Short mmCIF file of C-alpha atoms in Angstrom, two decimals:
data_model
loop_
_atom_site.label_atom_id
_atom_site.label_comp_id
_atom_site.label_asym_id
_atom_site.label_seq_id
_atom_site.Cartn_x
_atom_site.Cartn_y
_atom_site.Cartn_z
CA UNK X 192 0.00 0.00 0.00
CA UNK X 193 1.55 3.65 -0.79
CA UNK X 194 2.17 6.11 1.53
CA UNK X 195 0.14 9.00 1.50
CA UNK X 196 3.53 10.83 0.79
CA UNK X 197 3.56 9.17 -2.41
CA UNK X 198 0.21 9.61 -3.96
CA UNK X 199 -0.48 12.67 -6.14
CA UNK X 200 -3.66 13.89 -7.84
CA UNK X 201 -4.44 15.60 -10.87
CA UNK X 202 -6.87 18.22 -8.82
CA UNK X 203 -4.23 18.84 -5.77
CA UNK X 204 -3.61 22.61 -6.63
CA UNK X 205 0.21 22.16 -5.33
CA UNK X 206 0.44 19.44 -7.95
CA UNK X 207 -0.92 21.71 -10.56
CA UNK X 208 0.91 24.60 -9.58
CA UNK X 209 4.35 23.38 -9.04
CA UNK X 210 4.30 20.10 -10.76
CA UNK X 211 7.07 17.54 -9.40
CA UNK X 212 7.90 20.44 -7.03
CA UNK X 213 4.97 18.66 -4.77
CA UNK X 214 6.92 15.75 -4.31
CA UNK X 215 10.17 18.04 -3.43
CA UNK X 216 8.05 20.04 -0.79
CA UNK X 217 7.43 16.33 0.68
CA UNK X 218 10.80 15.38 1.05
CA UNK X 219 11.84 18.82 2.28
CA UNK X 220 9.07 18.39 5.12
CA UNK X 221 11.11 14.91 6.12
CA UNK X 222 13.87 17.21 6.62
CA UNK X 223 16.00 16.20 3.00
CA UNK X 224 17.49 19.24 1.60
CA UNK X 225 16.15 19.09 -2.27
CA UNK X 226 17.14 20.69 -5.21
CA UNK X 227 16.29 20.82 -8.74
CA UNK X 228 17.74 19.01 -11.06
CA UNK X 229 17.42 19.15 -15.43
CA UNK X 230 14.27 17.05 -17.10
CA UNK X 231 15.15 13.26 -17.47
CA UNK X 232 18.49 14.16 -15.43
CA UNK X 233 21.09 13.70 -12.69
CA UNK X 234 22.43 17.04 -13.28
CA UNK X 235 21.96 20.61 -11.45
CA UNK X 236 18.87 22.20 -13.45
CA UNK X 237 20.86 24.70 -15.34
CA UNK X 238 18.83 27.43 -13.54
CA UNK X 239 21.01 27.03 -10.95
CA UNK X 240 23.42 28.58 -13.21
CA UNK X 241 26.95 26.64 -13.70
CA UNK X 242 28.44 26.47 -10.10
CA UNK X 243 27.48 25.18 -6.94
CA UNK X 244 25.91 22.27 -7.78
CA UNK X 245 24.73 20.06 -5.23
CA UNK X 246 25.10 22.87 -2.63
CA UNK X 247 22.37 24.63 -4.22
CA UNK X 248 20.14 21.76 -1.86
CA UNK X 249 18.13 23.20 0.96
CA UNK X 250 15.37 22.90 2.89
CA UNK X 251 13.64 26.55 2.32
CA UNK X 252 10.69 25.66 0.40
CA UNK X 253 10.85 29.33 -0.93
CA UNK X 254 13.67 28.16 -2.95
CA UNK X 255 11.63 24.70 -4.02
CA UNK X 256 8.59 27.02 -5.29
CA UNK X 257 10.75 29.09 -7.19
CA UNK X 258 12.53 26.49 -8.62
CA UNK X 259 9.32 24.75 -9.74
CA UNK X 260 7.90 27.43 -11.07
CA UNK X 261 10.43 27.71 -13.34
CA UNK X 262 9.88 24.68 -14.80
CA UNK X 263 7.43 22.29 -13.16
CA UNK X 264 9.07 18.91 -15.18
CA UNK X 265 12.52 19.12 -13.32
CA UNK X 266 14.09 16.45 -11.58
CA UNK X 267 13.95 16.01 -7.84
CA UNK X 268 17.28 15.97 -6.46
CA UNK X 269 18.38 14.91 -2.81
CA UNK X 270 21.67 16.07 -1.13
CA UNK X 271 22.75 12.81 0.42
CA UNK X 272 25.21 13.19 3.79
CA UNK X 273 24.83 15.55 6.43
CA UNK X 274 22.51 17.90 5.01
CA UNK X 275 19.74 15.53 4.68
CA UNK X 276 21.07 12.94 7.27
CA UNK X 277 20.99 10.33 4.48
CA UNK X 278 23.22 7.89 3.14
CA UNK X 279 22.20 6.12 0.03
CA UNK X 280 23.36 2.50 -0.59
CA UNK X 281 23.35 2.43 -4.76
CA UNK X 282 22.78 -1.13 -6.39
CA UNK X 283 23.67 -1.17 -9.69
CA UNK X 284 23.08 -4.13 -12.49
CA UNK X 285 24.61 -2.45 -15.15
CA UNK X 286 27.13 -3.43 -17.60
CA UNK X 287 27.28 -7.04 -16.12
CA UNK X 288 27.08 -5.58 -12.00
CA UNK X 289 25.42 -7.37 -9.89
CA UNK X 290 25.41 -5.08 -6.73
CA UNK X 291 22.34 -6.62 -5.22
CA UNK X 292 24.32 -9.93 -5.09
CA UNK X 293 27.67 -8.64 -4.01
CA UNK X 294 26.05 -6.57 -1.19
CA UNK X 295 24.05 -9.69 -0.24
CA UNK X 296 27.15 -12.22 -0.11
CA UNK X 297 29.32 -9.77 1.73
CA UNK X 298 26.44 -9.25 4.65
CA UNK X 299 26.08 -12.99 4.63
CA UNK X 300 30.13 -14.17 4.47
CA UNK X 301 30.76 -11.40 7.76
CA UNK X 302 27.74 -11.66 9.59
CA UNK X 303 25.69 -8.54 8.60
CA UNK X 304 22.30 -7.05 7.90
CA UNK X 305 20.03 -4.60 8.03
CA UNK X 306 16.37 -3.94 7.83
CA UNK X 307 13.39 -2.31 6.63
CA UNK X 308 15.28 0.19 4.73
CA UNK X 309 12.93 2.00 1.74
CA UNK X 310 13.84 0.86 -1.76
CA UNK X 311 13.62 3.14 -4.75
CA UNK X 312 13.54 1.17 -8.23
CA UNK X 313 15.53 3.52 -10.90
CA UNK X 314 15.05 2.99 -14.62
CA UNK X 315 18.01 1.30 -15.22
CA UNK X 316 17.34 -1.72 -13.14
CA UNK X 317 19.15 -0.74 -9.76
CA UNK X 318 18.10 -0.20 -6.43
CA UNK X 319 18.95 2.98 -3.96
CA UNK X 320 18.64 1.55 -0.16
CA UNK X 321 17.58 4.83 2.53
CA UNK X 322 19.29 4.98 5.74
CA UNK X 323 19.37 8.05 7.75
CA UNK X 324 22.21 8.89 9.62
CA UNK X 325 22.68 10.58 13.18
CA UNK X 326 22.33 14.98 12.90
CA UNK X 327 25.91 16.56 12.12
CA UNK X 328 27.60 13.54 10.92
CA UNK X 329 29.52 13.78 7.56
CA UNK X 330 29.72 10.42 5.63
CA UNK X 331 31.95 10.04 2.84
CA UNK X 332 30.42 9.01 -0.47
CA UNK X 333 32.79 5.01 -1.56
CA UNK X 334 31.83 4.68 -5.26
CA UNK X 335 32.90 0.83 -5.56
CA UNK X 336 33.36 0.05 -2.11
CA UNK X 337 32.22 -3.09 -3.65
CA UNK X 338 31.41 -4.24 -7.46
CA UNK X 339 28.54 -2.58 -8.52
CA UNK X 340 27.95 -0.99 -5.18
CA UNK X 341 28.19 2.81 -4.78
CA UNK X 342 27.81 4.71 -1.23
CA UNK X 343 26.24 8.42 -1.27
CA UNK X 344 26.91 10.44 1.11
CA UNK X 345 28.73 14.23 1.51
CA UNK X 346 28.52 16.19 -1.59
CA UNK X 347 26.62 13.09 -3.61
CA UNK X 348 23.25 13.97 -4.68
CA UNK X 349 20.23 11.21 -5.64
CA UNK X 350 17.48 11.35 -8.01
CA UNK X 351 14.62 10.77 -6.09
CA UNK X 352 10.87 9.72 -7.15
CA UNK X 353 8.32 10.03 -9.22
CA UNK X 354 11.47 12.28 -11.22
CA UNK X 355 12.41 10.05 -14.58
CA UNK X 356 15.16 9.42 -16.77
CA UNK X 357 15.54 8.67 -20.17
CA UNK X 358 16.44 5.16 -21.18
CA UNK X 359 17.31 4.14 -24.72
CA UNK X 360 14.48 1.96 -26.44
CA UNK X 361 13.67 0.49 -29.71
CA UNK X 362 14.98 2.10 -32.64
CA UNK X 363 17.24 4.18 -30.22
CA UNK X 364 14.38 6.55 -29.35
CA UNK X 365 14.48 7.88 -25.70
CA UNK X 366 11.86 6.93 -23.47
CA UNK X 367 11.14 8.18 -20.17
CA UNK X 368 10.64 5.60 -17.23
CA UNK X 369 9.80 7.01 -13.76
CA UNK X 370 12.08 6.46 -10.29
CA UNK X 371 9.84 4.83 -7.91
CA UNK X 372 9.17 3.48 -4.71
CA UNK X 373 9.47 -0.23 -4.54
CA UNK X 374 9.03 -0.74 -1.08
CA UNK X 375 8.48 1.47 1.72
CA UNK X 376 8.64 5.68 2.19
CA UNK X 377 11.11 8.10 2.36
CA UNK X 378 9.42 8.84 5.76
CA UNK X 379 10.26 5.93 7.15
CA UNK X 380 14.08 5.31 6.61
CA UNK X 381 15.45 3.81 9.61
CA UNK X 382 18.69 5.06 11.27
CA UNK X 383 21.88 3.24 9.04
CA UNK X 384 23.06 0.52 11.01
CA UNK X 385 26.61 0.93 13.18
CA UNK X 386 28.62 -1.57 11.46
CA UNK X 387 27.64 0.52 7.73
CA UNK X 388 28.65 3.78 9.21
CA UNK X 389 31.97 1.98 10.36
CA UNK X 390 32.78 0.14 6.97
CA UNK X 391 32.35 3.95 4.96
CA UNK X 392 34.12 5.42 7.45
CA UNK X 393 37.27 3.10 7.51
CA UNK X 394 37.36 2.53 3.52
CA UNK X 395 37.18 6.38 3.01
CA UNK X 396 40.30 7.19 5.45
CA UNK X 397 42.89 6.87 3.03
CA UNK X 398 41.21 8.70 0.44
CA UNK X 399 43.55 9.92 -2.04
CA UNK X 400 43.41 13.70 -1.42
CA UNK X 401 41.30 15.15 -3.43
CA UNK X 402 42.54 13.02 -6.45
CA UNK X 403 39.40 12.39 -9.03
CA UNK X 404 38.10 9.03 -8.29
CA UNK X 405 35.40 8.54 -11.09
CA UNK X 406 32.01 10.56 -8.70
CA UNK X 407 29.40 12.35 -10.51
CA UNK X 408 30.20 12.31 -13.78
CA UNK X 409 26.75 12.19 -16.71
CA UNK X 410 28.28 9.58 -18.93
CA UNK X 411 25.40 10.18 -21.28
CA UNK X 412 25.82 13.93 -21.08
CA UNK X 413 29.33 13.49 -22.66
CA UNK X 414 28.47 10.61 -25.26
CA UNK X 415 25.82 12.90 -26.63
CA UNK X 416 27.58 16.13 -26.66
CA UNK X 417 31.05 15.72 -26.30
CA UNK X 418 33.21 17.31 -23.57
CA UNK X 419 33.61 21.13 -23.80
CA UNK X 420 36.32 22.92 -25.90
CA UNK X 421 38.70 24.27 -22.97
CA UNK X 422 37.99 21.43 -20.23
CA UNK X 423 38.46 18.20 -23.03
CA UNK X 424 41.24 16.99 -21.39
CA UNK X 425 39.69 17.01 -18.15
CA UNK X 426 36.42 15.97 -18.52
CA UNK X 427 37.65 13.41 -20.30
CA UNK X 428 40.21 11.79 -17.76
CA UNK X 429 36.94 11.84 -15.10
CA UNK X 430 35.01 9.73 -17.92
CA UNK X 431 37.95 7.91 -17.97
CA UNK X 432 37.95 7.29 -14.39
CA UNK X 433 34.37 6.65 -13.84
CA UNK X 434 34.18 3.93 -16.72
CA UNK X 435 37.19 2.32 -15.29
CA UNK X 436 35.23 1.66 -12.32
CA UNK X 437 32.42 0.49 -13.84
CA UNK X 438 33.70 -1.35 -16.89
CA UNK X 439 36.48 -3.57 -18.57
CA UNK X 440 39.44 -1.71 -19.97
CA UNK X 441 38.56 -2.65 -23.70
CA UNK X 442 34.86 -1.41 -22.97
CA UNK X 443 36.05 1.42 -21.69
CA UNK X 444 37.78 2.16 -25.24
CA UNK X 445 35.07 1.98 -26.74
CA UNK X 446 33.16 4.41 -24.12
CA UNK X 447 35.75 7.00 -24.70
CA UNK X 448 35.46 6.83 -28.82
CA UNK X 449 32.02 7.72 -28.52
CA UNK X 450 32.54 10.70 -26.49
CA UNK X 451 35.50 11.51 -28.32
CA UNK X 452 34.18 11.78 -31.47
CA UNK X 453 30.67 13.23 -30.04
CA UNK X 454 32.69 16.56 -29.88
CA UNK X 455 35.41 18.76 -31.28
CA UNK X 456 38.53 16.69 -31.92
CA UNK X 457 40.27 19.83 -33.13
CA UNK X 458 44.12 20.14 -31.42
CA UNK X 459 42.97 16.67 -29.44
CA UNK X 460 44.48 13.43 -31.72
CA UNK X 461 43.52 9.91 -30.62
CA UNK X 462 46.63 9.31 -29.00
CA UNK X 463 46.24 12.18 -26.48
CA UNK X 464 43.17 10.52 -25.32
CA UNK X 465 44.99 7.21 -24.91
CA UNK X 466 47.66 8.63 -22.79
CA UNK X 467 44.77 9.96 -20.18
CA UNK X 468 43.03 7.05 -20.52
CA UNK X 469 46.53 4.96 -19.35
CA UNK X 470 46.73 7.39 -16.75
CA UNK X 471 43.08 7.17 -15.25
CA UNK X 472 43.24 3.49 -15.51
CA UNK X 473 46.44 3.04 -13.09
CA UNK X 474 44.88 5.88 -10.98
CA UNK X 475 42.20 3.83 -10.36
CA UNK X 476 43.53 0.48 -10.06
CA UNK X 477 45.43 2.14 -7.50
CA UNK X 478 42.17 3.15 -5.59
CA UNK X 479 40.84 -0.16 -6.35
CA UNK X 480 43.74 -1.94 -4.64
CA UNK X 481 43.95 0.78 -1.24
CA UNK X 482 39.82 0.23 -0.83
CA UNK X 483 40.67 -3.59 -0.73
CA UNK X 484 43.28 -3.14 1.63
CA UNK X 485 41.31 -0.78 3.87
CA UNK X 486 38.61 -3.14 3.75
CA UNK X 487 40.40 -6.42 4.59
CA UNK X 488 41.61 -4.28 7.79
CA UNK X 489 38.38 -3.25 8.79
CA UNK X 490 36.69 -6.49 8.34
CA UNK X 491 39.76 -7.82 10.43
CA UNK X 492 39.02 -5.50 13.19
CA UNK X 493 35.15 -6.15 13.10
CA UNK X 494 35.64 -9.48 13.26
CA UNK X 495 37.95 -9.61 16.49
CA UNK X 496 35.63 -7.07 18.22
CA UNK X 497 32.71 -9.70 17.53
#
């Protein structure tokens, strides 16, 4: 049965008014600090203008009005971390993941659980698990603390529902398919369990420094526009990083072709893009490697204190 949080009529004035902005004014009065987001997106609605990005999320509803009145179709978008005491546990079954099953055997192999955590269905197949964490805490967003398994936390955002994305359907035409509740509310996220908080925090402590490590980066964005005359090089090396995360080094040729030659290959030969793509893959087979490490240790540790 839906929660009344999730149910939306076609005569509720703040539903004609505002449009998806209802649903944002219904997280905001959880206490998740919202923002909007561009039609079909994970990106910052560019009426946000081009900086600030995820720290354009708050809680004013002021801001959520005038957002939505400027265009009622935008994306709901949820700061994940300490400003909406959140953490978001991000399944993915992509390119051959199978995050629901790694996260699954690790909880079973050590022990581990938790429970009665809201699931949101996204259009791609995966799953975003809810937790809320304790007021003030800052939780590090992992992307890959396991295969296929992303954490969200500080300066992560998620797309939360009924906002939609575009997936790619017969004869390559775009089709939009909604984010959704598959079980339970936002308003009834239970508190993350101890032993999660523990695991983020010890695989984020050797972090490399501010080093790119393959976050937040719209893959699609790039393969249907290219990256940006003046910033090729590096909004290339973060595609570079994120696919290396996600996908098999030859895949991730491929990947990097398309958004290659989706832009302005002007002053930018082939080669160029192979020597950041050698560079982004070591990077983050390095990362790969520490995050095992750091999470050998920690499971060591739990395991002795058990």
């Amino acid at each position: 049965m839906e929660c009344v949080h999730q149910i939306f009529g076609d005569t509720d004035p703040v539903v004609r008014r505002y449009g998806l902005g209802a649903a944002a004014l219904r997280y905001q009065g959880q206490g998740y600090a919202v923002l909007a987001l561009a039609r079909g997106r994970k990106r910052p609605h560019r009426m946000l203008g081009d900086a600030g990005g995820v720290h354009w999320a708050t809680t004013d509803n002021h801001a959520v009005k005038w957002s939505w009145k400027q265009d009622r179709a935008a994306n709901v978008g949820i700061a994940t971390g300490s400003p909406s005491h959140l953490v978001v546990v991000d399944l993915d079954v992509k390119n051959g993941h199978d995050g629901p099953g790694e996260l699954t055997r690790f909880m079973t192999e050590h022990g581990l659980g938790f429970r009665g955590a809201p699931i949101v269905a996204t259009p791609s197949g995966g799953t975003h698990l809810w937790l809320r964490t304790p007021p003030g805490m800052r939780v590090q967003g992992r992307p890959g603390i396991l295969p296929g398994v992303d954490i969200l936390g500080d300066g992560n955002l998620v797309v939360a529902p009924p906002s939609m994305a575009y997936v790619t359907g017969r004869d390559d035409e775009q089709v939009p398919v909604p984010y959704r509740w598959e079980r339970g509310c936002f308003c009834t996220a239970p508190n993350a369990p101890t032993w999660l908080l523990q695991w983020i925090a010890s695989a984020g402590a050797a972090s490399s420094g501010g080093a790119y490590s393959g976050e937040d980066v719209d893959l699609d964005e790039l393969k249907t526009k290219g990256a940006p005359v003046g910033t090729r090089n590096r909004e290339l090396y973060r595609a570079a990083c994120s696919l290396h995360r996600k996908l098999a080094p030859d895949r991730v040729l491929d990947e990097l072709t398309t958004i290659w030659q989706a832009g302005d290959t002007s002053g930018m030969p082939w080669r160029e893009v192979l020597t950041l793509n050698e560079s982004a893959r070591k990077f983050i087979d390095g990362e790969k490697e520490r995050e095992r490490r750091q999470r050998d240790a920690w499971l060591r540790g739990h395991a002795r204190r058990d």
